[in-house]
Coordinates of C-alpha atoms in Angstrom, one line a residue:
M1 CA 0.1 -0.1 -0.1
A2 CA 1.2 4.4 -0.7
L3 CA 0.4 6.4 1.9
A4 CA -3.3 8.0 0.8
G5 CA -5.2 11.1 1.3
L6 CA -2.7 13.8 2.1
E7 CA -3.5 15.7 -1.3
N8 CA -6.8 16.8 0.4
N9 CA -6.8 19.8 -0.1
A10 CA -7.6 20.2 3.9
L11 CA -4.6 18.3 4.4
K12 CA -2.1 22.0 6.0
L13 CA -0.2 20.0 9.1
I14 CA 1.6 16.2 8.4
I15 CA 2.9 15.3 12.1
F16 CA 5.9 12.1 11.5
G17 CA 6.6 10.3 14.3
G18 CA 8.1 7.4 16.4
K19 CA 10.8 5.8 18.4
G20 CA 14.2 6.9 17.5
G21 CA 16.7 5.5 14.9
V22 CA 13.4 4.5 13.2
G23 CA 13.6 6.3 9.5
K24 CA 11.7 10.0 10.6
T25 CA 13.6 12.2 9.3
S26 CA 13.5 10.7 6.3
C27 CA 10.0 9.5 5.4
A28 CA 9.0 12.9 6.6
I29 CA 11.8 14.8 3.9
A30 CA 10.7 12.2 1.0
T31 CA 6.7 12.6 1.6
A32 CA 7.3 16.8 2.1
L33 CA 9.4 16.2 -2.1
A34 CA 6.2 13.8 -2.6
L35 CA 3.3 16.2 -2.1
S36 CA 5.9 19.6 -2.7
E37 CA 4.7 18.4 -6.9
N38 CA 1.5 20.1 -6.3
F39 CA 1.5 21.9 -2.4
K40 CA 4.0 25.2 -1.7
T41 CA 5.5 22.8 1.7
L42 CA 7.3 23.5 4.3
L43 CA 9.1 21.3 5.7
I44 CA 9.8 21.7 9.5
S45 CA 12.4 19.6 12.4
T46 CA 11.4 20.0 16.1
D47 CA 14.3 17.5 16.9
P48 CA 16.6 19.3 19.4
A49 CA 19.4 17.1 17.4
H50 CA 18.4 18.3 13.3
S51 CA 19.6 15.9 11.2
V52 CA 17.1 17.3 7.8
S53 CA 20.4 18.8 6.6
D54 CA 22.5 16.0 7.5
C55 CA 19.9 13.9 5.5
L56 CA 19.9 16.5 3.0
E57 CA 22.7 17.1 2.3
Q58 CA 22.4 20.8 1.8
Q59 CA 22.2 23.4 4.9
I60 CA 18.9 24.3 6.7
G61 CA 19.0 25.9 10.1
F62 CA 16.7 27.9 11.5
K63 CA 15.9 30.4 8.7
V64 CA 13.1 29.2 6.2
Q65 CA 14.5 28.4 3.0
E66 CA 14.3 26.8 -0.8
V67 CA 15.3 23.1 -0.8
A68 CA 18.7 23.4 -3.9
G69 CA 16.1 20.8 -6.7
S70 CA 13.0 21.4 -5.6
E71 CA 10.0 23.5 -6.7
N72 CA 8.3 24.3 -3.9
L73 CA 9.9 22.7 -1.1
T74 CA 11.7 24.7 1.6
A75 CA 12.7 23.7 5.0
I76 CA 12.7 25.4 8.5
E77 CA 15.1 23.4 11.5
I78 CA 13.1 25.6 15.1
V79 CA 16.1 26.3 17.4
A80 CA 13.9 26.4 21.2
D81 CA 16.1 28.5 22.2
K82 CA 16.6 31.1 19.7
A83 CA 12.3 31.0 19.4
L84 CA 12.3 31.8 22.9
S85 CA 14.5 34.4 23.0
E86 CA 12.5 36.0 19.5
F87 CA 9.3 35.9 21.9
K88 CA 11.0 37.2 24.8
K89 CA 11.8 40.1 22.1
E90 CA 8.5 40.7 20.8
H91 CA 6.8 40.8 23.9
L92 CA 9.2 42.1 26.5
N93 CA 7.4 45.0 27.3
V94 CA 4.3 43.3 27.9
L95 CA 5.0 40.4 30.0
K96 CA 7.3 43.0 32.4
K97 CA 3.4 44.7 33.2
L98 CA 2.8 41.0 34.0
L99 CA 5.3 40.5 36.0
E100 CA 5.3 44.1 37.9
T101 CA 1.5 44.5 38.4
S102 CA 1.1 40.6 39.6
T103 CA 3.6 40.0 41.1
N104 CA 6.0 41.8 44.4
L105 CA 8.7 41.5 42.4
D106 CA 11.4 44.2 41.6
N107 CA 13.0 45.4 38.2
E108 CA 15.8 42.8 39.0
D109 CA 14.3 40.6 40.6
I110 CA 11.7 41.0 37.0
D111 CA 15.3 40.3 34.7
E112 CA 16.7 37.8 35.9
M113 CA 13.0 35.6 36.1
L114 CA 12.4 36.9 32.2
A115 CA 16.3 35.2 31.2
L116 CA 14.8 31.6 33.5
S117 CA 14.7 29.2 30.7
I118 CA 11.2 27.0 31.6
P119 CA 10.6 23.3 31.4
G120 CA 9.2 22.4 28.2
I121 CA 9.5 25.8 26.7
D122 CA 11.2 23.3 24.0
E123 CA 8.1 21.9 22.5
V124 CA 5.4 25.0 23.2
M125 CA 7.7 27.6 21.0
S126 CA 8.2 24.5 17.9
F127 CA 4.5 24.3 18.5
K128 CA 3.8 28.2 18.7
T129 CA 6.9 28.5 15.8
I130 CA 4.8 25.7 14.0
I131 CA 0.9 27.8 14.1
D132 CA 2.7 30.9 13.3
F133 CA 3.6 29.3 10.6
I134 CA 0.3 28.2 9.4
E135 CA -1.3 31.3 10.3
E136 CA 0.9 33.6 8.4
G137 CA -1.0 31.1 5.6
E138 CA 2.3 31.5 2.9
Y139 CA 2.2 27.0 2.1
D140 CA -0.4 25.0 1.0
K141 CA 1.8 21.7 3.4
Y142 CA 3.4 22.1 6.3
I143 CA 5.1 18.1 7.7
V144 CA 6.8 18.4 10.8
D145 CA 10.1 15.8 11.4
T146 CA 9.5 15.2 15.8
A147 CA 12.1 13.6 17.7
P148 CA 11.7 9.7 19.1
T149 CA 9.1 9.3 21.4
G150 CA 8.7 11.3 24.4
H151 CA 9.6 14.7 23.1
A152 CA 7.0 14.1 20.7
L153 CA 4.5 13.8 23.0
R154 CA 5.4 16.7 25.0
L155 CA 5.9 19.4 21.5
I156 CA 1.4 17.2 21.3
S157 CA 1.3 18.3 24.5
S158 CA 2.4 21.5 24.6
P159 CA -0.9 23.0 25.1
K160 CA -2.2 22.4 27.1
L161 CA 1.4 22.7 29.0
L162 CA 0.8 26.6 27.9
D163 CA -2.5 26.3 28.8
E164 CA -1.5 25.8 32.1
W165 CA 1.2 28.8 32.1
I166 CA -1.8 30.7 31.3
K167 CA -4.8 30.1 33.8
V168 CA -1.5 30.1 36.8
A169 CA -0.7 34.1 34.2
A170 CA -4.3 35.2 34.4
R171 CA -5.0 34.7 38.0
M172 CA -2.4 36.7 38.7
R173 CA -4.0 39.3 36.8
W174 CA -7.3 38.4 38.6
K175 CA -6.1 40.4 42.0
Y176 CA -4.9 42.9 39.9
R177 CA -8.0 44.3 39.0
F178 CA -9.2 43.0 42.1
M179 CA -7.9 46.0 44.0
I180 CA -7.6 48.4 39.8
T181 CA -12.1 47.9 40.7
S182 CA -11.2 48.0 44.2
F183 CA -9.7 51.3 44.5
S184 CA -10.7 52.9 41.2
G185 CA -14.3 51.4 40.6
T186 CA -13.4 50.3 37.5
Y187 CA -11.5 49.0 35.5
Q188 CA -9.8 48.4 31.7
Q189 CA -8.3 45.7 29.9
D190 CA -4.8 47.3 29.5
E191 CA -1.7 45.5 26.5
V192 CA -1.3 42.7 29.2
D193 CA -5.2 41.1 29.0
A194 CA -5.1 41.2 25.7
F195 CA -2.0 39.5 25.7
L196 CA -2.8 37.3 28.1
L197 CA -5.9 36.4 25.8
S198 CA -4.7 36.2 22.7
L199 CA -1.9 33.5 23.4
K200 CA -5.8 31.9 24.9
K201 CA -7.0 31.6 21.4
T202 CA -3.4 30.5 20.5
V203 CA -3.5 27.4 22.1
K204 CA -7.7 26.6 21.4
R205 CA -6.7 26.7 17.2
I206 CA -3.9 24.6 18.2
E207 CA -6.0 22.2 20.1
N208 CA -8.6 22.5 17.2
M209 CA -5.6 22.1 14.7
L210 CA -5.1 19.0 16.8
R211 CA -8.1 17.1 17.1
D212 CA -9.1 18.1 13.4
N213 CA -8.9 15.1 11.6
T214 CA -9.3 17.0 8.0
K215 CA -6.4 19.2 8.8
C216 CA -3.8 17.1 10.8
E217 CA -2.5 13.6 10.5
F218 CA -0.4 11.9 12.9
I219 CA 1.9 9.4 10.2
P220 CA 3.9 6.6 13.2
V221 CA 7.0 5.4 11.1
C222 CA 8.3 2.1 12.6
I223 CA 10.4 -0.7 12.0
P224 CA 10.0 -4.2 12.3
E225 CA 11.4 -5.3 15.2
S226 CA 9.8 -5.8 19.3
M227 CA 10.6 -2.8 21.0
A228 CA 9.8 -0.4 18.0
I229 CA 5.9 -2.1 17.6
M230 CA 5.9 -2.5 21.5
E231 CA 7.2 1.5 21.5
T232 CA 5.1 2.8 18.3
G233 CA 2.2 1.3 20.5
R234 CA 2.6 3.8 23.8
L235 CA 2.6 6.7 21.2
L236 CA 0.3 5.4 19.4
S237 CA -2.5 5.0 22.6
D238 CA -0.7 8.9 24.4
L239 CA -1.9 10.5 21.6
S240 CA -5.6 9.0 21.1
R241 CA -6.5 10.5 25.2
S242 CA -5.5 13.5 23.3
E243 CA -8.2 12.9 21.1
I244 CA -5.1 12.4 18.2
F245 CA -5.6 9.7 15.9
A246 CA -3.5 8.3 13.5
R247 CA -5.0 6.8 10.1
Q248 CA -1.5 4.5 8.9
I249 CA 1.6 4.0 9.5
I250 CA 5.6 2.9 8.2
V251 CA 6.9 0.0 8.1
N252 CA 10.6 0.7 7.3
N253 CA 14.0 -1.6 6.6
V254 CA 11.6 -3.8 5.3
M255 CA 14.1 -7.3 4.0
V256 CA 12.2 -8.3 0.9
S257 CA 16.4 -9.6 -1.3
E258 CA 17.2 -13.3 -0.4
G259 CA 20.3 -13.6 -2.5
C260 CA 22.2 -14.9 0.4
D261 CA 22.1 -16.3 3.3
F262 CA 21.9 -13.4 5.5
C263 CA 19.3 -11.3 3.6
K264 CA 17.3 -15.1 3.9
R265 CA 18.0 -15.0 7.4
R266 CA 17.1 -10.8 8.3
K267 CA 13.2 -12.1 5.8
A268 CA 12.6 -14.7 7.9
G269 CA 12.7 -12.9 11.1
Q270 CA 11.4 -9.6 10.4
L271 CA 8.0 -12.2 9.1
K272 CA 6.9 -12.4 13.1
Y273 CA 6.9 -8.9 13.1
I274 CA 5.2 -7.6 10.2
Q275 CA 2.9 -9.2 11.0
Q276 CA 2.4 -8.4 14.3
I277 CA 2.2 -4.6 13.1
G278 CA -0.6 -5.6 10.8
D279 CA -2.9 -7.7 14.0
T280 CA -1.7 -4.9 16.5
F281 CA -2.4 -1.1 14.0
K282 CA -4.9 -3.2 12.2
D283 CA -7.2 -0.1 12.1
L284 CA -3.8 1.3 10.3
N285 CA -3.4 1.2 6.2
M286 CA 0.1 0.1 6.8
V287 CA 2.8 1.4 4.5
T288 CA 5.9 -0.3 3.7
V289 CA 9.3 0.6 2.7
P290 CA 12.3 -1.9 1.6
V291 CA 15.8 -1.3 3.5
F292 CA 18.0 0.4 1.4
P293 CA 21.4 -0.7 0.4
E294 CA 23.3 2.9 1.4
E295 CA 22.3 5.3 3.3
I296 CA 19.0 7.6 2.5
K297 CA 21.1 10.9 2.4
G298 CA 20.8 13.1 -0.7
L299 CA 17.7 13.6 -3.3
E300 CA 18.5 11.1 -5.8
A301 CA 18.3 8.9 -2.7
L302 CA 14.8 10.5 -0.5
N303 CA 13.6 10.8 -4.1
L304 CA 13.4 6.9 -4.3
L305 CA 12.1 6.7 -0.8
R306 CA 9.6 8.9 -2.0
M307 CA 8.8 6.1 -5.1
C308 CA 8.3 3.5 -2.1
L309 CA 5.9 5.6 0.3
F310 CA 3.3 6.8 -2.6
S311 CA 4.0 3.5 -4.7
V312 CA 5.5 5.3 -7.7
D313 CA 6.9 3.2 -10.1
R314 CA 10.9 3.2 -10.3

């Protein structure tokens, strides 16, 4: 079978995830190359240990740039620290006012607090950057290459974390509003309230996007090995609790050759796991990709992978 339904115009966000080392990045790039034939496509890496540049054999980095050799494909590797720095720079005054009006911190303490890193901020900033791109609407398709399972799950759950921050900030502001209203008899909403409301709307848009299977699809990548199957099962189970469901699964590195004793033994050894994947994920469209004789790097090899994913005759 081949990947299906990805050219639906309504589908905007396609996220690849799975255990480390199963080929997420190469599958995400090959899919982006395929879609870029008919759609203006942005490939986004959220993996802190980026490998999109290595796989493409082109330097990408934290700046949107065209992928050489492709008409409609651009790419970016998100660097969470830089994304956070830009966010703070853009909203520094309103963040300071939030702390000035809601805490007893002095200016020095506020500066130190704003300079701190925040647990979970990597995923929040990564997802906010993705949503910012989608809302700008410059591209038809957004393909996301995530880090291994744990990071991908934190990325998916980042809207909930951001929502918790907003609730805490809103409670802090409520005390300030109560004091102002008590002394002046009225309260006029200011830029801090507008900022928190804007963030709240962003969270809602992210959640709606993730849960709308006409706009967002998660594609797990697996290999025919026991631990990869178990981890994929846990990943899909965790995703379902966030009301995110996969429609198809890529099974990578499948041995098809019987040209030597090693190949025969490897193929025979994989059969039970391929059967297990079919049984465990029986509701998913299973796309098998043969093991390549060489590492998948560069556009030529990625295009061969693209043909496998979309069942194009070579």
